[in-house]
Amino acid sequence: MGRVEFVGVGKQYGDSGAGAVQDVNLTVEDGEFLVLLGPSGCGKSTLLKMVAGLEDVTSGEIYIDDRLVNYVKPGDRNVAMVFQSYALYPHMTVRENIGFPLKMHKLPKAEIDRRVTEAAEILGLRDLLDRRPEQLSGGQRQRVALGRSIVREPAVFLMDEPLSNLDAQLRVQTREEILKLHARLGTTTIYVTHDQIEAMTMGHRIVVMRSGVVQQVGKPQFVYDHPANTFVAAFLGNPRVNLQTGAIRLEADIARFEQGEVSFALGPALSAFARSAGDGAEVALGVRPEDISVEHAGSRKHEHDALVKLPATITLVEPVGSDLYVRATTGTMEWMARTEARLPVRTGDEVTLMIDLTHAHLFGEDGMNLEGAAG
Ligand SMILES: Nc1ncnc2c1ncn2[C@@H]1O[C@H](COP(=O)(O)OP(=O)(O)O)[C@@H](O)[C@H]1O
Ligand SMILES: [Mg+2]
């Protein structure tokens, strides 16, 4: 078992500021892989360390399997933490490093051997057991660090940016290994990262944090498709979501979005949300770059009532191989479009942007998604 429950959890370091973590209410289900995502300094590590018992809880309660652990010693919480810096003992072999926590707990030698062998098997370290850390690659060292937490057979794994010291290729590979490990062991995992791709690919659910406050909790695709506010919308997605500020103009059966000289109809779904905000309301329109394309002979976008066509001037073209990122301006609006690779466009071209508002969002003056306000 490994269910972790946060009830009104807060953390204050000293007596400065609003608190590194504020009023977190969240249940991590047994067997779940939950990702804490947010920019540096938003409180991810602090939250994790409070579960591990490495930091005191200032307010609220943390339960592991219905046991209040606020005052339980780290070693008695049945959790294992994996850090970014894997801190292996340089003078010990892989076998000794992996078995070390068990030796500390004074388990019998035969039991230590059994668990170390099994962990090495799972992590593909069997042939490396007699090496020392200096004889291993970065990825292998991180696997040893994982091994050291697996052998403890904890109820919960706590992982704090375990991949960030690895190069890009190894990061992808180790990411897959961690997922396979989770599939095999089924151990509840709370995983911290500032990398949205890691969060999207690994998490059953993700928790987006900002300045110590949880912004949104949900399945990755849902959070991407239905961001609660402009912060979440902008944090998930690369290139970043286009956020245009403007005003709502209500007409008989449709709403328009207006910024300076530029104005266009919002289509039926957004119009309903716009109506709830009211005529003249200041809003931000959020459109993901992949929902914008550049019209050309052979364009595949079909006309529909949530498709906006705007004349625009291309200001930058960035080929990234699989896609082409195109920056273009219309009046005072600047757009980023993610379009097909090899589209024959150049800086300075006058084009028509096709902006599909089917998956677009309207955010109110407080930054909250109007979709949420409407239910
Ligand atoms: N030991 C500490 N003493 C004082 N402030 C700290 C300490 N650890 C972290 N903080 C502060 O708490 C906030 C959250 O930090 P942290 O949990 O490390 O964020 P993250 O892991 O998301 O980068 C930051 O403002 C950080 O400066
Ligand atoms: Mg951190």
PDB file of N, CA, C and O and ligand atoms in Angstrom, residues 13 20 39-46, ligand 1:
ATOM      1  N   TYR A  13       9.539  28.720   5.673  1.00  0.00           N
ATOM      2  CA  TYR A  13      10.939  28.708   6.122  1.00  0.00           C
ATOM      3  C   TYR A  13      11.158  30.004   6.888  1.00  0.00           C
ATOM      4  O   TYR A  13      10.981  31.078   6.321  1.00  0.00           O
ATOM      5  N   ALA A  20       6.650  28.763   1.377  1.00  0.00           N
ATOM      6  CA  ALA A  20       7.203  28.030   0.227  1.00  0.00           C
ATOM      7  C   ALA A  20       6.176  27.077  -0.355  1.00  0.00           C
ATOM      8  O   ALA A  20       6.189  26.774  -1.547  1.00  0.00           O
ATOM      9  N   PRO A  39       7.879  25.753 -12.203  1.00  0.00           N
ATOM     10  CA  PRO A  39       9.183  26.380 -12.383  1.00  0.00           C
ATOM     11  C   PRO A  39      10.024  26.275 -11.119  1.00  0.00           C
ATOM     12  O   PRO A  39       9.510  25.982 -10.036  1.00  0.00           O
ATOM     13  N   SER A  40      11.297  26.530 -11.279  1.00  0.00           N
ATOM     14  CA  SER A  40      12.224  26.490 -10.157  1.00  0.00           C
ATOM     15  C   SER A  40      11.735  27.414  -9.031  1.00  0.00           C
ATOM     16  O   SER A  40      11.289  28.518  -9.287  1.00  0.00           O
ATOM     17  N   GLY A  41      11.778  26.918  -7.808  1.00  0.00           N
ATOM     18  CA  GLY A  41      11.411  27.728  -6.653  1.00  0.00           C
ATOM     19  C   GLY A  41       9.931  27.703  -6.307  1.00  0.00           C
ATOM     20  O   GLY A  41       9.501  28.400  -5.384  1.00  0.00           O
ATOM     21  N   CYS A  42       9.135  26.884  -6.998  1.00  0.00           N
ATOM     22  CA  CYS A  42       7.686  26.910  -6.740  1.00  0.00           C
ATOM     23  C   CYS A  42       7.281  26.021  -5.560  1.00  0.00           C
ATOM     24  O   CYS A  42       6.108  25.985  -5.193  1.00  0.00           O
ATOM     25  N   GLY A  43       8.236  25.291  -4.991  1.00  0.00           N
ATOM     26  CA  GLY A  43       7.917  24.514  -3.795  1.00  0.00           C
ATOM     27  C   GLY A  43       7.829  23.011  -3.979  1.00  0.00           C
ATOM     28  O   GLY A  43       7.434  22.299  -3.047  1.00  0.00           O
ATOM     29  N   LYS A  44       8.220  22.512  -5.131  1.00  0.00           N
ATOM     30  CA  LYS A  44       8.129  21.077  -5.410  1.00  0.00           C
ATOM     31  C   LYS A  44       8.975  20.253  -4.445  1.00  0.00           C
ATOM     32  O   LYS A  44       8.488  19.309  -3.828  1.00  0.00           O
ATOM     33  N   SER A  45      10.264  20.622  -4.341  1.00  0.00           N
ATOM     34  CA  SER A  45      11.165  19.850  -3.467  1.00  0.00           C
ATOM     35  C   SER A  45      10.723  19.948  -2.019  1.00  0.00           C
ATOM     36  O   SER A  45      10.788  18.958  -1.273  1.00  0.00           O
ATOM     37  N   THR A  46      10.261  21.117  -1.640  1.00  0.00           N
ATOM     38  CA  THR A  46       9.807  21.304  -0.267  1.00  0.00           C
ATOM     39  C   THR A  46       8.653  20.351   0.050  1.00  0.00           C
ATOM     40  O   THR A  46       8.643  19.698   1.100  1.00  0.00           O
TER      41      THR A  46
HETATM   42  N1  LIG B   1      16.144  25.483   3.533  1.00  0.00           N
HETATM   43  C1  LIG B   1      15.509  26.569   3.059  1.00  0.00           C
HETATM   44  N2  LIG B   1      15.503  27.733   3.761  1.00  0.00           N
HETATM   45  C2  LIG B   1      14.855  28.829   3.309  1.00  0.00           C
HETATM   46  N3  LIG B   1      14.174  28.872   2.158  1.00  0.00           N
HETATM   47  C3  LIG B   1      14.147  27.750   1.400  1.00  0.00           C
HETATM   48  C4  LIG B   1      14.804  26.545   1.813  1.00  0.00           C
HETATM   49  N4  LIG B   1      14.595  25.601   0.867  1.00  0.00           N
HETATM   50  C5  LIG B   1      13.838  26.193  -0.081  1.00  0.00           C
HETATM   51  N5  LIG B   1      13.567  27.472   0.238  1.00  0.00           N
HETATM   52  C6  LIG B   1      12.730  28.414  -0.550  1.00  0.00           C
HETATM   53  O1  LIG B   1      11.447  27.849  -0.690  1.00  0.00           O
HETATM   54  C7  LIG B   1      10.939  28.061  -1.993  1.00  0.00           C
HETATM   55  C8  LIG B   1      10.638  26.711  -2.652  1.00  0.00           C
HETATM   56  O2  LIG B   1      11.844  26.020  -2.855  1.00  0.00           O
HETATM   57  P1  LIG B   1      11.888  24.550  -3.455  1.00  0.00           P
HETATM   58  O3  LIG B   1      10.913  23.703  -2.735  1.00  0.00           O
HETATM   59  O4  LIG B   1      13.311  24.113  -3.439  1.00  0.00           O
HETATM   60  O5  LIG B   1      11.387  24.793  -4.946  1.00  0.00           O
HETATM   61  P2  LIG B   1      11.537  23.866  -6.241  1.00  0.00           P
HETATM   62  O6  LIG B   1      11.946  22.500  -5.797  1.00  0.00           O
HETATM   63  O7  LIG B   1      10.180  23.904  -6.866  1.00  0.00           O
HETATM   64  O8  LIG B   1      12.560  24.517  -7.109  1.00  0.00           O
HETATM   65  C9  LIG B   1      11.981  28.868  -2.730  1.00  0.00           C
HETATM   66  O9  LIG B   1      11.616  30.212  -2.640  1.00  0.00           O
HETATM   67  C10 LIG B   1      13.240  28.598  -1.953  1.00  0.00           C
HETATM   68  O10 LIG B   1      14.135  29.674  -2.041  1.00  0.00           O
END
